[in-house]
Short mmCIF file of C-alpha atoms in Angstrom, two decimals:
data_model
loop_
_atom_site.label_atom_id
_atom_site.label_comp_id
_atom_site.label_asym_id
_atom_site.label_seq_id
_atom_site.Cartn_x
_atom_site.Cartn_y
_atom_site.Cartn_z
CA MET A 28 9.60 -31.45 -13.34
CA ASN A 29 12.78 -32.84 -11.75
CA LYS A 30 13.41 -32.99 -8.01
CA SER A 31 15.62 -29.89 -7.89
CA SER A 32 13.03 -27.79 -9.73
CA ALA A 33 10.27 -29.07 -7.47
CA ALA A 34 12.40 -28.28 -4.41
CA ARG A 35 13.03 -24.72 -5.62
CA LEU A 36 9.32 -24.24 -6.32
CA TRP A 37 8.44 -25.55 -2.87
CA ARG A 38 10.94 -23.19 -1.21
CA GLN A 39 9.36 -20.25 -3.03
CA VAL A 40 5.87 -21.31 -1.95
CA VAL A 41 7.01 -21.68 1.65
CA ARG A 42 8.78 -18.33 1.55
CA HIS A 43 5.83 -16.54 -0.05
CA PRO A 44 2.75 -18.68 0.74
CA ILE A 45 0.44 -15.82 -0.20
CA TRP A 46 1.15 -16.58 -3.87
CA PHE A 47 -0.27 -20.09 -3.42
CA PHE A 48 -3.44 -18.47 -2.07
CA VAL A 49 -3.48 -16.05 -5.03
CA LEU A 50 -3.25 -19.01 -7.42
CA VAL A 51 -6.08 -20.85 -5.65
CA ILE A 52 -8.53 -17.93 -5.73
CA PHE A 53 -7.48 -17.10 -9.30
CA ILE A 54 -8.42 -20.61 -10.43
CA PHE A 55 -11.61 -20.58 -8.35
CA PHE A 56 -12.97 -17.33 -9.78
CA SER A 57 -11.90 -18.32 -13.30
CA LEU A 58 -14.15 -21.36 -13.01
CA ALA A 59 -16.93 -19.76 -10.94
CA THR A 60 -17.57 -16.67 -13.09
CA ASP A 61 -18.00 -16.08 -16.79
CA HIS A 62 -16.07 -12.83 -17.12
CA PHE A 63 -13.24 -13.13 -14.61
CA PHE A 64 -10.81 -14.74 -17.06
CA ALA A 65 -10.79 -11.78 -19.45
CA PHE A 66 -7.91 -9.43 -20.18
CA HIS A 67 -10.08 -6.37 -19.56
CA ASN A 68 -10.95 -7.70 -16.12
CA PHE A 69 -7.27 -8.25 -15.34
CA GLN A 70 -6.70 -4.62 -16.25
CA ASN A 71 -9.47 -3.63 -13.86
CA ILE A 72 -7.89 -5.63 -11.04
CA LEU A 73 -4.53 -3.92 -11.54
CA VAL A 74 -6.12 -0.46 -11.56
CA GLN A 75 -8.30 -1.22 -8.54
CA THR A 76 -5.35 -2.52 -6.53
CA SER A 77 -2.88 0.17 -7.58
CA THR A 78 -4.02 2.66 -4.94
CA ILE A 79 -3.74 0.33 -1.95
CA GLY A 80 -0.69 -1.26 -3.59
CA LEU A 81 1.27 2.00 -3.69
CA ILE A 82 0.63 2.66 0.00
CA ALA A 83 1.48 -0.96 0.84
CA LEU A 84 4.96 -0.54 -0.68
CA GLY A 85 5.83 2.18 1.80
CA MET A 86 3.97 0.50 4.65
CA THR A 87 6.13 -2.60 4.17
CA LEU A 88 9.29 -0.63 4.95
CA VAL A 89 7.71 1.03 7.99
CA MET A 90 6.38 -2.26 9.37
CA ILE A 91 9.67 -4.10 8.82
CA ASN A 92 11.14 -1.29 10.94
CA GLY A 93 8.76 -2.37 13.70
CA ASN A 94 6.50 0.68 13.29
CA ILE A 95 3.12 1.34 11.68
CA ASP A 96 1.39 4.31 10.03
CA LEU A 97 -2.35 4.74 10.50
CA SER A 98 -2.44 8.18 8.90
CA VAL A 99 -2.00 7.06 5.28
CA GLY A 100 -5.70 7.26 4.40
CA ALA A 101 -5.96 10.83 5.68
CA THR A 102 -2.70 11.74 3.92
CA LEU A 103 -4.16 10.34 0.69
CA ALA A 104 -7.26 12.54 1.08
CA LEU A 105 -5.20 15.68 1.74
CA ALA A 106 -2.94 15.05 -1.25
CA ALA A 107 -5.91 14.40 -3.54
CA SER A 108 -7.61 17.59 -2.40
CA LEU A 109 -4.46 19.65 -2.95
CA ALA A 110 -3.79 18.11 -6.36
CA VAL A 111 -7.31 18.84 -7.64
CA ASP A 112 -7.75 22.24 -6.01
CA ILE A 113 -4.38 23.91 -6.63
CA GLN A 114 -4.45 23.48 -10.40
CA GLY A 115 -7.61 25.59 -10.43
CA TRP A 116 -6.09 28.52 -8.55
CA PRO A 117 -6.25 31.85 -10.45
CA VAL A 118 -2.46 32.22 -10.25
CA PHE A 119 -2.12 29.17 -12.50
CA GLU A 120 -4.93 30.12 -14.86
CA SER A 121 -2.55 30.93 -17.73
CA TRP A 122 -0.52 27.73 -17.27
CA GLY A 123 -2.96 25.50 -19.13
CA ASP A 124 -2.22 21.81 -18.64
CA TRP A 125 1.04 22.72 -16.89
CA ALA A 126 -1.03 23.82 -13.88
CA MET A 127 -1.08 20.14 -12.96
CA LEU A 128 2.66 20.26 -12.22
CA PRO A 129 2.68 22.56 -9.16
CA ALA A 130 -0.51 20.88 -7.94
CA VAL A 131 1.01 17.40 -8.03
CA ILE A 132 4.29 18.62 -6.55
CA ALA A 133 2.43 20.26 -3.65
CA ALA A 134 0.40 17.09 -3.10
CA LEU A 135 3.49 14.84 -3.00
CA ALA A 136 5.31 17.33 -0.77
CA SER A 137 2.44 17.25 1.72
CA GLY A 138 2.76 13.48 2.03
CA ILE A 139 6.52 13.63 2.50
CA MET A 140 6.25 16.38 5.13
CA LEU A 141 3.52 14.60 7.08
CA GLY A 142 5.59 11.41 6.98
CA ALA A 143 8.64 13.32 8.23
CA LEU A 144 6.58 14.84 11.04
CA ASN A 145 5.33 11.42 12.12
CA GLY A 146 8.84 10.00 12.04
CA ILE A 147 10.39 12.87 13.97
CA ILE A 148 7.75 12.66 16.71
CA VAL A 149 8.25 8.89 17.04
CA TRP A 150 12.02 9.36 17.11
CA LYS A 151 12.28 12.31 19.48
CA THR A 152 9.52 11.41 21.93
CA GLY A 153 9.80 7.64 21.97
CA VAL A 154 6.01 7.39 21.79
CA ASN A 155 4.75 4.27 20.01
CA ALA A 156 4.15 4.84 16.30
CA PHE A 157 0.64 3.43 16.64
CA ILE A 158 -0.35 6.25 18.99
CA VAL A 159 1.48 8.97 17.05
CA THR A 160 -0.02 8.04 13.68
CA LEU A 161 -3.48 7.48 15.19
CA GLY A 162 -3.36 11.08 16.34
CA ALA A 163 -2.07 12.13 12.92
CA MET A 164 -4.90 10.23 11.24
CA LEU A 165 -7.51 12.17 13.22
CA GLY A 166 -5.71 15.50 12.91
CA VAL A 167 -5.02 15.31 9.18
CA ARG A 168 -8.55 14.13 8.44
CA GLY A 169 -9.86 17.13 10.34
CA LEU A 170 -7.47 19.34 8.37
CA VAL A 171 -8.88 17.94 5.13
CA PHE A 172 -12.43 18.82 6.17
CA ILE A 173 -11.31 22.33 7.12
CA TYR A 174 -9.42 22.83 3.85
CA THR A 175 -12.26 21.55 1.68
CA GLN A 176 -15.02 23.07 3.84
CA GLU A 177 -16.62 19.63 3.66
CA GLN A 178 -17.02 19.96 -0.10
CA SER A 179 -15.80 17.81 -2.96
CA PHE A 180 -13.36 19.23 -5.49
CA TYR A 181 -13.72 18.47 -9.20
CA ALA A 182 -10.93 18.57 -11.77
CA MET A 183 -11.72 21.17 -14.41
CA ASN A 184 -8.69 20.12 -16.48
CA PHE A 185 -9.76 17.18 -18.62
CA ALA A 186 -6.13 16.21 -19.21
CA TYR A 187 -5.88 15.45 -15.49
CA SER A 188 -8.90 13.16 -15.36
CA ASP A 189 -7.99 11.58 -18.71
CA PHE A 190 -4.65 10.51 -17.23
CA GLY A 191 -6.45 8.13 -14.89
CA SER A 192 -8.03 6.28 -17.81
CA SER A 193 -4.99 6.32 -20.10
CA ALA A 194 -2.86 3.31 -20.98
CA VAL A 195 0.73 2.41 -21.82
CA GLY A 196 0.40 -0.27 -24.47
CA PRO A 197 -1.95 -2.94 -23.15
CA LEU A 198 -1.60 -1.85 -19.50
CA PRO A 199 -3.42 1.01 -17.75
CA THR A 200 -1.08 3.84 -16.81
CA LEU A 201 -2.00 3.61 -13.12
CA ALA A 202 -1.07 -0.08 -13.14
CA VAL A 203 2.25 0.71 -14.82
CA ILE A 204 3.04 3.32 -12.16
CA PHE A 205 2.31 0.79 -9.42
CA LEU A 206 4.40 -1.96 -11.03
CA VAL A 207 7.35 0.37 -11.69
CA PHE A 208 7.41 1.55 -8.08
CA THR A 209 7.07 -2.07 -6.95
CA VAL A 210 10.30 -2.92 -8.77
CA ILE A 211 12.05 0.18 -7.41
CA THR A 212 10.98 -0.49 -3.82
CA HIS A 213 11.96 -4.16 -4.10
CA PHE A 214 15.43 -3.09 -5.23
CA LEU A 215 15.64 -0.53 -2.41
CA LEU A 216 14.73 -3.11 0.21
CA ALA A 217 16.66 -6.08 -1.16
CA ARG A 218 19.78 -4.52 -2.71
CA THR A 219 20.71 -1.35 -0.82
CA VAL A 220 22.27 -0.43 2.51
CA HIS A 221 19.05 1.31 3.50
CA GLY A 222 17.15 -1.92 2.92
CA ARG A 223 19.57 -3.95 5.03
CA ASN A 224 19.36 -1.36 7.77
CA THR A 225 15.55 -1.57 7.64
CA TYR A 226 15.70 -5.26 8.57
CA ALA A 227 18.39 -4.63 11.18
CA VAL A 228 16.41 -1.90 12.94
CA GLY A 229 13.23 -3.98 12.95
CA GLY A 230 14.99 -7.17 14.03
CA ASN A 231 16.92 -5.76 16.98
CA ARG A 232 16.96 -2.01 17.54
CA ASP A 233 19.63 -2.10 20.25
CA ALA A 234 21.94 -4.18 18.08
CA ALA A 235 21.34 -1.77 15.20
CA VAL A 236 22.41 1.16 17.39
CA ASN A 237 25.53 -0.74 18.47
CA ALA A 238 26.28 -1.44 14.80
CA GLY A 239 26.39 2.30 14.12
CA ILE A 240 23.02 2.66 12.40
CA ARG A 241 21.37 6.02 13.07
CA VAL A 242 18.03 4.49 13.96
CA GLY A 243 16.06 7.72 14.40
CA PRO A 244 16.91 9.34 11.05
CA HIS A 245 16.53 5.96 9.36
CA MET A 246 12.96 5.57 10.65
CA VAL A 247 12.14 9.15 9.60
CA VAL A 248 13.19 8.32 6.03
CA ASN A 249 10.86 5.31 5.94
CA PHE A 250 7.96 7.38 7.29
CA MET A 251 8.70 9.92 4.55
CA ILE A 252 8.63 7.11 1.96
CA VAL A 253 5.22 5.84 3.09
CA GLY A 254 3.97 9.45 3.18
CA PHE A 255 5.15 9.92 -0.40
CA PHE A 256 3.39 6.75 -1.54
CA ALA A 257 0.16 7.71 0.27
CA ALA A 258 0.24 11.11 -1.45
CA LEU A 259 1.02 9.53 -4.82
CA ALA A 260 -1.92 7.17 -4.31
CA GLY A 261 -4.11 10.21 -3.61
CA VAL A 262 -3.00 11.83 -6.84
CA THR A 263 -3.56 8.71 -8.95
CA LEU A 264 -6.93 8.01 -7.34
CA SER A 265 -8.08 11.59 -7.97
CA THR A 266 -7.09 11.29 -11.64
CA GLN A 267 -9.15 8.12 -11.85
CA MET A 268 -12.18 9.80 -10.24
CA GLY A 269 -11.64 13.26 -11.74
CA ALA A 270 -12.39 14.58 -8.27
CA SER A 271 -11.52 14.40 -4.58
CA THR A 272 -13.73 14.15 -1.51
CA PRO A 273 -12.98 14.80 2.20
CA ASN A 274 -13.78 11.16 3.01
CA LEU A 275 -11.44 9.78 0.37
CA GLY A 276 -9.15 7.05 1.67
CA ARG A 277 -11.20 6.03 4.70
CA ASP A 278 -10.25 2.54 5.92
CA TYR A 279 -7.38 2.43 3.42
CA GLU A 280 -4.94 2.07 6.30
CA LEU A 281 -6.73 -1.14 7.34
CA TRP A 282 -6.75 -2.54 3.78
CA THR A 283 -3.08 -1.67 3.41
CA ILE A 284 -1.97 -3.22 6.69
CA THR A 285 -4.01 -6.33 5.87
CA ALA A 286 -2.29 -6.66 2.48
CA VAL A 287 1.18 -6.21 4.00
CA VAL A 288 0.54 -8.73 6.80
CA LEU A 289 -0.96 -11.25 4.35
CA GLY A 290 2.26 -10.83 2.35
CA GLY A 291 4.32 -12.07 5.29
CA THR A 292 5.52 -8.89 6.98
CA LYS A 293 5.55 -9.29 10.74
CA LEU A 294 3.80 -6.76 12.94
CA THR A 295 6.76 -7.00 15.32
CA GLY A 296 9.20 -6.03 12.55
CA GLY A 297 12.36 -7.55 11.16
CA ALA A 298 10.76 -9.67 8.42
CA GLY A 299 8.89 -9.07 5.19
CA ASN A 300 9.50 -8.28 1.52
CA ILE A 301 7.94 -6.55 -1.46
CA ILE A 302 7.24 -9.78 -3.36
CA GLY A 303 5.04 -10.97 -0.51
CA THR A 304 3.35 -7.57 -0.26
CA LEU A 305 2.55 -7.65 -3.98
CA GLY A 306 0.93 -11.04 -3.44
CA GLY A 307 -1.11 -9.68 -0.53
CA VAL A 308 -2.30 -6.72 -2.60
CA LEU A 309 -3.30 -8.95 -5.52
CA ALA A 310 -5.05 -11.39 -3.18
CA ILE A 311 -7.27 -8.60 -1.86
CA GLY A 312 -7.87 -7.26 -5.37
CA ILE A 313 -8.79 -10.65 -6.80
CA LEU A 314 -11.11 -11.44 -3.88
CA ARG A 315 -12.94 -8.13 -4.16
CA ASN A 316 -13.20 -8.33 -7.94
CA GLY A 317 -14.21 -11.99 -8.08
CA MET A 318 -16.86 -11.70 -5.39
CA ASN A 319 -18.23 -8.59 -7.05
CA LEU A 320 -18.58 -10.54 -10.32
CA MET A 321 -20.41 -13.22 -8.35
CA GLN A 322 -22.68 -10.46 -6.98
CA VAL A 323 -21.71 -11.26 -3.41
CA PRO A 324 -22.45 -8.36 -1.01
CA ALA A 325 -19.32 -6.32 -0.30
CA PHE A 326 -19.40 -6.85 3.46
CA TYR A 327 -18.78 -10.58 2.94
CA VAL A 328 -15.37 -9.67 1.54
CA LEU A 329 -14.58 -7.98 4.85
CA VAL A 330 -15.65 -11.06 6.78
CA ILE A 331 -13.54 -13.35 4.62
CA LEU A 332 -10.45 -11.11 4.72
CA GLY A 333 -10.76 -10.69 8.47
CA THR A 334 -10.95 -14.45 8.92
CA ILE A 335 -7.97 -15.02 6.62
CA LEU A 336 -5.91 -12.37 8.42
CA ILE A 337 -6.57 -13.90 11.84
CA ALA A 338 -5.72 -17.35 10.48
CA VAL A 339 -2.45 -16.07 8.96
CA LEU A 340 -1.40 -14.44 12.23
CA PHE A 341 -2.30 -17.56 14.20
CA LEU A 342 -0.37 -19.88 11.87
CA ASP A 343 2.61 -17.53 11.85
CA LYS A 344 2.73 -17.62 15.63
CA GLN A 345 2.48 -21.41 15.68
CA VAL A 346 4.93 -22.20 12.91
CA ASN A 347 7.73 -19.80 13.75
CA ARG A 348 9.98 -19.99 16.76
CA LYS A 349 8.76 -17.59 19.39
CA GLU A 350 11.00 -14.96 20.84
CA ASP A 351 11.06 -16.60 24.25
CA GLY A 352 12.79 -19.66 22.79
CA GLU A 353 9.90 -22.12 22.56
CA LEU A 354 10.28 -24.94 20.04
CA ARG A 355 8.34 -24.92 16.80
CA VAL A 356 5.04 -26.77 16.97
#
C-alpha cells in the first residue's frame, strides 16, 4: 500500500472510527466462536439489525437537526398492531392476500402522521423535542394497549408471515429492504438540498433562518421520515414474528439512539452521516450476535454498550473543539 492509499484509508477511519471498531469485534468473534464466520450467521445479523437499522436511518436526520424522537418504539408497536389486525377485518375478507395492502398502508400512514404531530408540536410550541416525544412515547404506548386490549395479534395470512423469512437471492428480504433504504437515505442526506438544510438547521438554527430555510416545516418533514421508518420497522418485524404484541419495540428508542451516536452523530446536532450510522447498527448487531454465540448473558451486552457509549461521548468532547472556543486537547 503506497502512502497516498494509506493516507486515504486513515482519513476514512478517522472520519468513521466506528468501522474500525466493527472490524475489531468482527475479527474477535470470528476467532472466539466456531459458528460466527458462517454465511448463514451473517444473514442472521443483517435480519436482526434491520429493525433497529431502519429506525436509525430516520433518527440520524432528526438528531442532525438537533432534535430527538423517543416515541419510535411505541410507533413501531402501533404500526405492527395495525398491519396485523387490519388485514383480518371482515371488510377485507374477500381480498385474499391483497388484504395486506391496506393494512400496510394504514400502518405506514400512522407512523407518518405521528411523526408529523411530533414535529408540528415541537415547531409551534418551541418545547424541546425530548419532552414532546417522551410524552408521545407514553401516550402512543397507552394507545396501543387500548387498541389491542392488551392482547397479541396473530397474522392469519401465511403470505404475510412468509414474507419475513423470504429471500432475494442470497440475502434475506428484510436485509435487502434495510440496505436499499440505507442507500436512499444516504443520497437524501448527502446529495440533496434537504440534506444540506438538515446540517444547516442542526449546526446553527438562527443562521439557517437568516439563510431563508423554513426551519419549522423542515423539522416536521424529518420527524415524518423517522415516523415512517419506525412504522416500516414495525411492519417488517411483525412479518418476521407473524404476530404483534403491545410491548413490541420497548427500549428500541435507546438501542437506536445508541447506534446513531456510536456512528458519530452529535446529540447537539449539525454532524453525522448514514455511513457512520450503518457502522453503529452493525456494531450493535455483531456484539449481540457474537456474545450470544459465546453464551454470554444478554445483560452483559447492555453493560458493554453502555460503557462504549459513554467512552465515545467522552472522547468526542475531548477531541473536538468545544463551542466556547477551547483548544483541542
